[in-house]
Amino acid sequence: MQGIKHIIFDLGGVILNIDISRTARAFEALGVEDFGKHYSQAHVSTLFNDLETGRVSEAEFVHKMKCVLPEGVTDEQVIGAWNAMLLDYPVARLQLLQQLRNQYDLFLLSNTNAIHLAAFNKILEKERGIPSLAAFFDKTYYSHLMGCRKPEPEAWQMVLDQNGLKPEHTLFIDDTLPNVEAAQKLGIRSIHLQSPATILDIFKPKG
């Protein structure tokens, strides 16, 4: 951590527990064949990419998903299946963020969408009584509001430029290797967080 003044965190798999297979199973139960071909951590099809960059709205996404589902599937069922991947916030990770804010500038950079943003803030409020992840960060960046997503270099550049951050003083933590490699190309010190390790392991006191 020598020389680090700013930390940029990914959300899913880093702070929030997620399980994409739960969404795959939920959509397949509704009638989508082989959901994983269209959406996975490493790959997203055009529709999901457009949702995560704000090019399609929540309503458009639901409508397009219903076009490939059996008649009678409701909007609520589509949204429920899409949100099934969002699990919980381990309290120790949230406590760590609160501690780190005393020493570093903290930022969140997440590939996400309007449906998930509402859902994971709702989970946080229900579990911890905190209405928004913004409480833990100096600033939050969500791909659907930015118009770009990781691993596009514009995503990190926006965070750096808007906050006057120098890459060499910035640490980025993500559980997806292409995102880590893209950040490193910009000169940002980066850590690929691989399960079962968590952010608690990264900041564990030495000795």
Coordinates of N, CA, C and O in Angstrom, one line a residue, residues 86-197:
L86 N -28.1 -11.2 -7.0 CA -27.7 -10.3 -5.9 C -27.9 -10.9 -4.5 O -29.1 -11.2 -4.2
L87 N -26.9 -11.1 -3.7 CA -27.1 -11.9 -2.5 C -27.0 -10.9 -1.2 O -28.0 -10.3 -0.9
D88 N -25.8 -10.8 -0.6 CA -25.8 -10.0 0.6 C -24.5 -9.3 0.7 O -23.5 -9.5 0.0
Y89 N -24.4 -8.4 1.7 CA -23.2 -7.6 2.1 C -22.6 -8.2 3.4 O -23.2 -7.9 4.5
P90 N -21.5 -8.9 3.4 CA -20.9 -9.3 4.7 C -20.6 -8.1 5.5 O -19.9 -7.1 5.0
V91 N -21.0 -8.0 6.7 CA -20.8 -6.8 7.5 C -19.4 -6.4 7.7 O -19.0 -5.3 7.8
A92 N -18.5 -7.4 7.8 CA -17.1 -7.2 8.0 C -16.5 -6.3 6.8 O -15.6 -5.5 7.0
R93 N -17.0 -6.6 5.6 CA -16.5 -5.8 4.4 C -17.0 -4.3 4.5 O -16.2 -3.4 4.2
L94 N -18.2 -4.1 5.0 CA -18.7 -2.8 5.1 C -17.9 -2.0 6.3 O -17.6 -0.8 6.1
Q95 N -17.6 -2.8 7.3 CA -16.8 -2.2 8.4 C -15.4 -1.8 7.9 O -14.9 -0.8 8.3
L96 N -14.9 -2.6 7.1 CA -13.5 -2.4 6.5 C -13.6 -1.1 5.7 O -12.7 -0.2 5.8
L97 N -14.6 -0.9 4.9 CA -14.7 0.3 4.1 C -14.8 1.5 5.0 O -14.1 2.6 4.7
Q98 N -15.5 1.5 6.1 CA -15.6 2.6 7.0 C -14.2 2.9 7.6 O -13.9 4.1 7.7
Q99 N -13.4 1.9 7.9 CA -12.1 2.1 8.4 C -11.2 2.7 7.4 O -10.4 3.6 7.7
L100 N -11.2 2.2 6.1 CA -10.3 2.6 5.1 C -10.6 4.1 4.7 O -9.7 4.8 4.3
R101 N -11.8 4.6 4.9 CA -12.1 6.0 4.6 C -11.3 7.0 5.4 O -11.2 8.1 5.1
N102 N -10.8 6.5 6.6 CA -10.0 7.4 7.4 C -8.6 7.6 6.9 O -8.0 8.5 7.2
Q103 N -8.2 6.7 5.9 CA -6.9 6.8 5.4 C -6.8 7.1 3.9 O -5.8 7.6 3.4
Y104 N -7.9 6.7 3.2 CA -7.8 6.8 1.7 C -9.1 7.4 1.2 O -10.1 7.4 1.8
D105 N -9.0 7.9 -0.1 CA -10.2 8.3 -0.8 C -10.7 7.0 -1.4 O -10.0 6.2 -2.0
L106 N -12.0 6.8 -1.3 CA -12.6 5.5 -1.8 C -13.6 5.8 -2.9 O -14.4 6.7 -2.8
F107 N -13.5 5.0 -3.9 CA -14.4 5.1 -5.1 C -15.0 3.7 -5.4 O -14.3 2.7 -5.2
L108 N -16.2 3.7 -5.9 CA -16.8 2.5 -6.4 C -17.0 2.6 -7.9 O -17.5 3.6 -8.4
L109 N -16.5 1.6 -8.7 CA -16.7 1.5 -10.1 C -17.3 0.2 -10.5 O -16.6 -0.8 -10.5
S110 N -18.6 0.2 -10.9 CA -19.3 -1.0 -11.1 C -20.0 -1.1 -12.4 O -20.6 -0.1 -12.8
N111 N -19.8 -2.2 -13.1 CA -20.6 -2.5 -14.3 C -22.0 -2.9 -13.8 O -22.1 -4.0 -13.2
T112 N -23.0 -2.1 -13.9 CA -24.3 -2.4 -13.4 C -25.4 -1.7 -14.2 O -25.1 -1.2 -15.3
N113 N -26.6 -1.7 -13.7 CA -27.7 -1.2 -14.5 C -28.8 -0.7 -13.5 O -28.7 -0.9 -12.3
A114 N -29.8 0.0 -14.0 CA -30.8 0.7 -13.2 C -31.5 -0.3 -12.3 O -31.8 0.0 -11.1
I115 N -31.8 -1.5 -12.8 CA -32.6 -2.5 -12.1 C -31.8 -3.0 -10.9 O -32.2 -3.1 -9.8
H116 N -30.5 -3.3 -11.1 CA -29.6 -3.8 -10.0 C -29.3 -2.7 -9.0 O -29.2 -3.0 -7.8
L117 N -29.1 -1.5 -9.5 CA -28.8 -0.4 -8.6 C -29.9 -0.3 -7.5 O -29.6 -0.2 -6.3
A118 N -31.1 -0.3 -8.0 CA -32.3 -0.1 -7.0 C -32.3 -1.4 -6.1 O -32.5 -1.2 -4.9
A119 N -32.0 -2.5 -6.6 CA -32.1 -3.8 -5.9 C -31.0 -3.9 -4.8 O -31.3 -4.2 -3.7
F120 N -29.8 -3.6 -5.2 CA -28.7 -3.8 -4.2 C -28.7 -2.7 -3.1 O -28.2 -2.9 -2.0
N121 N -29.2 -1.5 -3.5 CA -29.4 -0.5 -2.4 C -30.5 -0.9 -1.5 O -30.4 -0.6 -0.3
K122 N -31.5 -1.5 -2.0 CA -32.6 -2.0 -1.2 C -32.2 -3.1 -0.2 O -32.5 -3.1 0.9
I123 N -31.3 -4.0 -0.7 CA -30.7 -5.0 0.1 C -29.9 -4.4 1.3 O -30.0 -4.8 2.4
L124 N -29.1 -3.4 0.9 CA -28.3 -2.7 1.9 C -29.2 -2.0 3.0 O -28.9 -2.1 4.2
E125 N -30.3 -1.4 2.6 CA -31.1 -0.8 3.5 C -31.8 -1.8 4.4 O -32.0 -1.6 5.6
K126 N -32.3 -2.9 3.8 CA -32.9 -3.9 4.6 C -32.0 -4.6 5.6 O -32.4 -4.9 6.7
E127 N -30.8 -4.9 5.2 CA -29.8 -5.6 6.0 C -29.2 -4.7 7.1 O -28.9 -5.1 8.2
R128 N -28.8 -3.5 6.6 CA -28.0 -2.6 7.5 C -28.6 -1.3 7.9 O -28.0 -0.5 8.6
G129 N -29.8 -1.0 7.3 CA -30.4 0.3 7.6 C -29.8 1.5 6.9 O -30.0 2.6 7.3
I130 N -29.0 1.2 5.9 CA -28.2 2.3 5.1 C -28.9 2.3 3.7 O -28.8 1.4 3.0
P131 N -29.4 3.5 3.3 CA -30.2 3.6 2.1 C -29.4 3.5 0.8 O -29.9 3.2 -0.3
S132 N -28.1 3.7 0.8 CA -27.3 3.8 -0.4 C -25.8 3.5 -0.2 O -25.3 3.9 0.9
L133 N -25.2 2.8 -1.1 CA -23.8 2.5 -1.0 C -22.9 3.8 -1.0 O -21.8 3.8 -0.6
A134 N -23.5 4.9 -1.5 CA -22.8 6.2 -1.5 C -22.3 6.6 -0.1 O -21.3 7.3 0.0
A135 N -22.9 6.0 1.0 CA -22.5 6.3 2.3 C -21.0 5.8 2.6 O -20.4 6.3 3.5
F136 N -20.5 4.9 1.8 CA -19.2 4.3 2.1 C -18.1 4.9 1.2 O -16.9 4.5 1.4
F137 N -18.5 5.7 0.2 CA -17.5 6.1 -0.8 C -17.5 7.7 -1.0 O -18.5 8.3 -0.8
D138 N -16.4 8.2 -1.4 CA -16.3 9.6 -1.8 C -17.2 9.8 -3.1 O -17.8 10.9 -3.2
K139 N -17.2 8.8 -4.0 CA -18.0 8.9 -5.1 C -18.3 7.5 -5.7 O -17.4 6.7 -5.6
T140 N -19.5 7.3 -6.2 CA -19.8 6.0 -6.8 C -20.0 6.2 -8.3 O -20.6 7.2 -8.8
Y141 N -19.5 5.2 -9.1 CA -19.6 5.3 -10.5 C -20.3 4.0 -11.0 O -19.8 2.9 -10.8
Y142 N -21.4 4.2 -11.7 CA -22.1 3.0 -12.3 C -22.2 3.1 -13.8 O -22.5 4.2 -14.3
S143 N -21.9 2.0 -14.4 CA -21.7 2.0 -15.9 C -22.9 2.5 -16.6 O -22.7 3.3 -17.6
H144 N -24.1 2.2 -16.2 CA -25.3 2.7 -16.9 C -25.5 4.2 -16.9 O -26.2 4.7 -17.7
L145 N -24.9 4.8 -15.9 CA -25.0 6.3 -15.7 C -23.8 6.9 -16.4 O -23.8 8.1 -16.8
M146 N -22.7 6.2 -16.6 CA -21.5 6.7 -17.2 C -21.5 6.6 -18.7 O -20.8 7.3 -19.4
G147 N -22.3 5.6 -19.3 CA -22.3 5.4 -20.7 C -21.1 4.5 -21.2 O -20.9 4.4 -22.4
C148 N -20.4 4.0 -20.3 CA -19.3 3.1 -20.7 C -19.1 2.1 -19.5 O -19.6 2.3 -18.4
R149 N -18.4 1.0 -19.8 CA -18.2 -0.1 -18.8 C -16.8 -0.6 -18.8 O -16.1 -0.5 -19.9
K150 N -16.4 -1.2 -17.7 CA -15.1 -1.9 -17.7 C -15.2 -3.1 -18.7 O -16.3 -3.7 -18.8
P151 N -14.2 -3.5 -19.4 CA -12.8 -3.0 -19.3 C -12.5 -1.8 -20.3 O -11.3 -1.6 -20.6
E152 N -13.5 -1.0 -20.7 CA -13.2 0.1 -21.6 C -12.4 1.1 -20.7 O -12.8 1.5 -19.6
P153 N -11.2 1.6 -21.3 CA -10.4 2.5 -20.5 C -11.1 3.8 -20.1 O -10.7 4.4 -19.0
E154 N -12.1 4.2 -20.8 CA -12.8 5.4 -20.5 C -13.4 5.4 -19.1 O -13.6 6.4 -18.4
A155 N -13.8 4.2 -18.6 CA -14.4 4.0 -17.3 C -13.5 4.5 -16.2 O -13.8 5.3 -15.4
W156 N -12.2 4.0 -16.2 CA -11.3 4.5 -15.2 C -10.8 5.9 -15.4 O -10.7 6.6 -14.4
Q157 N -10.7 6.3 -16.7 CA -10.2 7.6 -17.0 C -11.2 8.7 -16.4 O -10.8 9.7 -15.9
M158 N -12.5 8.3 -16.5 CA -13.5 9.2 -15.9 C -13.3 9.4 -14.4 O -13.4 10.6 -13.9
V159 N -13.1 8.3 -13.7 CA -12.8 8.4 -12.3 C -11.6 9.2 -12.0 O -11.6 10.1 -11.1
L160 N -10.5 8.9 -12.7 CA -9.2 9.6 -12.5 C -9.4 11.1 -12.7 O -9.0 12.0 -11.9
D161 N -10.0 11.5 -13.9 CA -10.0 12.9 -14.3 C -11.0 13.7 -13.4 O -10.6 14.8 -13.1
Q162 N -12.1 13.1 -13.1 CA -13.1 13.9 -12.3 C -12.6 14.2 -10.9 O -13.1 15.1 -10.2
N163 N -11.7 13.3 -10.4 CA -11.3 13.5 -9.0 C -9.8 13.8 -8.9 O -9.3 13.9 -7.7
G164 N -9.2 14.1 -10.0 CA -7.8 14.5 -9.9 C -6.8 13.5 -9.4 O -5.9 13.8 -8.6
L165 N -7.1 12.2 -9.7 CA -6.3 11.1 -9.2 C -5.1 10.8 -10.1 O -5.3 10.8 -11.3
K166 N -4.0 10.5 -9.5 CA -2.8 10.0 -10.3 C -2.8 8.5 -10.3 O -3.0 7.9 -9.2
P167 N -2.7 7.9 -11.4 CA -2.8 6.4 -11.5 C -1.8 5.7 -10.5 O -2.1 4.7 -9.9
E168 N -0.6 6.3 -10.4 CA 0.4 5.6 -9.6 C 0.1 5.7 -8.1 O 0.7 4.9 -7.3
H169 N -0.8 6.5 -7.7 CA -1.3 6.6 -6.3 C -2.6 5.9 -6.1 O -3.2 6.1 -5.0
T170 N -3.1 5.2 -7.1 CA -4.4 4.6 -7.1 C -4.4 3.1 -7.1 O -3.6 2.5 -7.9
L171 N -5.1 2.5 -6.3 CA -5.3 1.0 -6.3 C -6.7 0.6 -6.7 O -7.7 1.3 -6.4
F172 N -6.7 -0.4 -7.6 CA -8.0 -0.9 -8.1 C -8.2 -2.3 -7.8 O -7.2 -3.1 -7.9
I173 N -9.3 -2.7 -7.3 CA -9.6 -4.1 -6.8 C -10.8 -4.6 -7.6 O -11.9 -4.0 -7.5
D174 N -10.7 -5.8 -8.3 CA -11.8 -6.3 -9.1 C -11.6 -7.8 -9.1 O -10.5 -8.3 -9.0
D175 N -12.7 -8.6 -9.3 CA -12.6 -10.0 -9.3 C -12.6 -10.6 -10.8 O -12.6 -11.8 -11.0
T176 N -12.6 -9.7 -11.8 CA -12.6 -10.0 -13.2 C -11.2 -9.7 -13.8 O -10.9 -8.5 -13.8
L177 N -10.5 -10.6 -14.3 CA -9.1 -10.4 -14.8 C -9.0 -9.4 -15.9 O -8.1 -8.5 -15.8
P178 N -9.9 -9.4 -16.9 CA -9.7 -8.4 -18.0 C -9.9 -7.0 -17.5 O -9.2 -6.1 -18.0
N179 N -10.7 -6.8 -16.4 CA -10.8 -5.4 -15.9 C -9.5 -5.0 -15.2 O -9.0 -3.9 -15.3
V180 N -8.9 -6.0 -14.5 CA -7.6 -5.7 -13.8 C -6.5 -5.4 -14.8 O -5.8 -4.4 -14.6
E181 N -6.5 -6.2 -15.9 CA -5.4 -5.9 -16.9 C -5.6 -4.6 -17.6 O -4.6 -3.9 -17.9
A182 N -6.9 -4.2 -17.8 CA -7.2 -2.9 -18.4 C -6.7 -1.8 -17.6 O -6.2 -0.8 -18.0
A183 N -7.0 -1.9 -16.3 CA -6.6 -0.8 -15.3 C -5.1 -0.7 -15.2 O -4.5 0.4 -15.2
Q184 N -4.4 -1.9 -15.3 CA -2.9 -1.9 -15.2 C -2.3 -1.1 -16.4 O -1.3 -0.5 -16.3
K185 N -3.0 -1.3 -17.5 CA -2.5 -0.6 -18.7 C -2.5 0.9 -18.6 O -1.8 1.7 -19.3
L186 N -3.4 1.4 -17.7 CA -3.5 2.9 -17.5 C -2.5 3.3 -16.4 O -2.5 4.5 -16.0
G187 N -1.7 2.4 -15.8 CA -0.8 2.7 -14.8 C -1.4 2.6 -13.4 O -0.7 3.0 -12.4
I188 N -2.6 2.1 -13.3 CA -3.2 1.9 -12.0 C -2.8 0.6 -11.3 O -2.8 -0.4 -12.0
R189 N -2.3 0.7 -10.1 CA -2.0 -0.5 -9.4 C -3.3 -1.3 -9.1 O -4.2 -0.8 -8.7
S190 N -3.2 -2.6 -9.4 CA -4.5 -3.4 -9.5 C -4.3 -4.7 -8.8 O -3.2 -5.3 -8.9
I191 N -5.3 -5.2 -8.2 CA -5.3 -6.5 -7.6 C -6.5 -7.3 -8.1 O -7.6 -6.9 -8.2
H192 N -6.2 -8.5 -8.6 CA -7.2 -9.5 -9.1 C -7.7 -10.3 -7.9 O -6.9 -11.2 -7.4
L193 N -8.8 -10.0 -7.4 CA -9.4 -10.7 -6.2 C -10.0 -12.0 -6.6 O -10.9 -12.1 -7.4
Q194 N -9.4 -13.1 -6.1 CA -9.9 -14.5 -6.6 C -10.4 -15.2 -5.3 O -9.7 -15.3 -4.3
S195 N -11.6 -15.8 -5.5 CA -12.2 -16.6 -4.4 C -11.3 -17.7 -4.1 O -10.7 -18.3 -5.0
P196 N -11.2 -18.1 -2.8 CA -12.0 -17.6 -1.7 C -11.4 -16.4 -1.0 O -12.0 -16.0 0.1
A197 N -10.4 -15.8 -1.5 CA -9.9 -14.5 -0.9 C -11.0 -13.4 -0.9 O -11.8 -13.4 -1.8

